[in-house]
C-alpha cells in the first residue's frame, strides 16, 4: 500500500510571541523542561527566535518583537483557545510547576473521554493545559 503524501501528517510547531523573551525562555526551558534546538537573533527585525523540542518530535517556537500588542488569552476568547501538553500523570507535573511558583487550576475530568486535565498560564498569561494520557 502506498502512503498518502497529499494529506496532513500532524502539527510541526506552534509559535508564540512573548512580551519578555528572557522570562519566557526561562519558563519554557527551565520550568517546562523543553530542549533548545536553535536560538537566533534577527537584527533586521530586532527579534529573537527560539526553537524548542517537544518529546514527541513537535516544536514550539518563541519569538520576541519590540512592543507586541496584547491579545485576549482567556480560554473562551476568539482565536487560539489554548495549547495542550500530554503528560503521563498530572500530579508530578503539577508539583513541578508548583515548585516554580506556577499555580494550576483544580483538576477537571473531560466529560467525553474521562481523561483528567488542568490549566495553568505561561508568563504572558497564555492558557496552557496538561492533559493526562496515562
mmCIF file with all atom_site columns, N, CA, C and O in Angstrom, residues 8 68 72 130:
data_model
loop_
_atom_site.group_PDB
_atom_site.id
_atom_site.type_symbol
_atom_site.label_atom_id
_atom_site.label_alt_id
_atom_site.label_comp_id
_atom_site.label_asym_id
_atom_site.label_entity_id
_atom_site.label_seq_id
_atom_site.pdbx_PDB_ins_code
_atom_site.Cartn_x
_atom_site.Cartn_y
_atom_site.Cartn_z
_atom_site.occupancy
_atom_site.B_iso_or_equiv
_atom_site.pdbx_formal_charge
_atom_site.auth_seq_id
_atom_site.auth_comp_id
_atom_site.auth_asym_id
_atom_site.auth_atom_id
_atom_site.pdbx_PDB_model_num
ATOM 1  N N  . UNK A 1 8   ? -2.384 15.962 5.545  1.00 0.00 ? 8   UNK A N  1
ATOM 2  C CA . UNK A 1 8   ? -1.659 16.466 6.707  1.00 0.00 ? 8   UNK A CA 1
ATOM 3  C C  . UNK A 1 8   ? -1.121 15.298 7.518  1.00 0.00 ? 8   UNK A C  1
ATOM 4  O O  . UNK A 1 8   ? -1.779 14.273 7.654  1.00 0.00 ? 8   UNK A O  1
ATOM 5  N N  . UNK A 1 68  ? 5.046  44.123 21.241 1.00 0.00 ? 68  UNK A N  1
ATOM 6  C CA . UNK A 1 68  ? 3.945  43.394 20.602 1.00 0.00 ? 68  UNK A CA 1
ATOM 7  C C  . UNK A 1 68  ? 2.614  43.770 21.259 1.00 0.00 ? 68  UNK A C  1
ATOM 8  O O  . UNK A 1 68  ? 2.554  43.981 22.467 1.00 0.00 ? 68  UNK A O  1
ATOM 9  N N  . UNK A 1 72  ? -6.268 38.985 23.683 1.00 0.00 ? 72  UNK A N  1
ATOM 10 C CA . UNK A 1 72  ? -7.053 38.267 24.701 1.00 0.00 ? 72  UNK A CA 1
ATOM 11 C C  . UNK A 1 72  ? -6.562 36.823 24.800 1.00 0.00 ? 72  UNK A C  1
ATOM 12 O O  . UNK A 1 72  ? -6.285 36.196 23.786 1.00 0.00 ? 72  UNK A O  1
ATOM 13 N N  . UNK A 1 130 ? -2.492 20.783 30.742 1.00 0.00 ? 130 UNK A N  1
ATOM 14 C CA . UNK A 1 130 ? -1.888 19.469 30.902 1.00 0.00 ? 130 UNK A CA 1
ATOM 15 C C  . UNK A 1 130 ? -3.010 18.455 30.746 1.00 0.00 ? 130 UNK A C  1
ATOM 16 O O  . UNK A 1 130 ? -4.036 18.544 31.431 1.00 0.00 ? 130 UNK A O  1
#
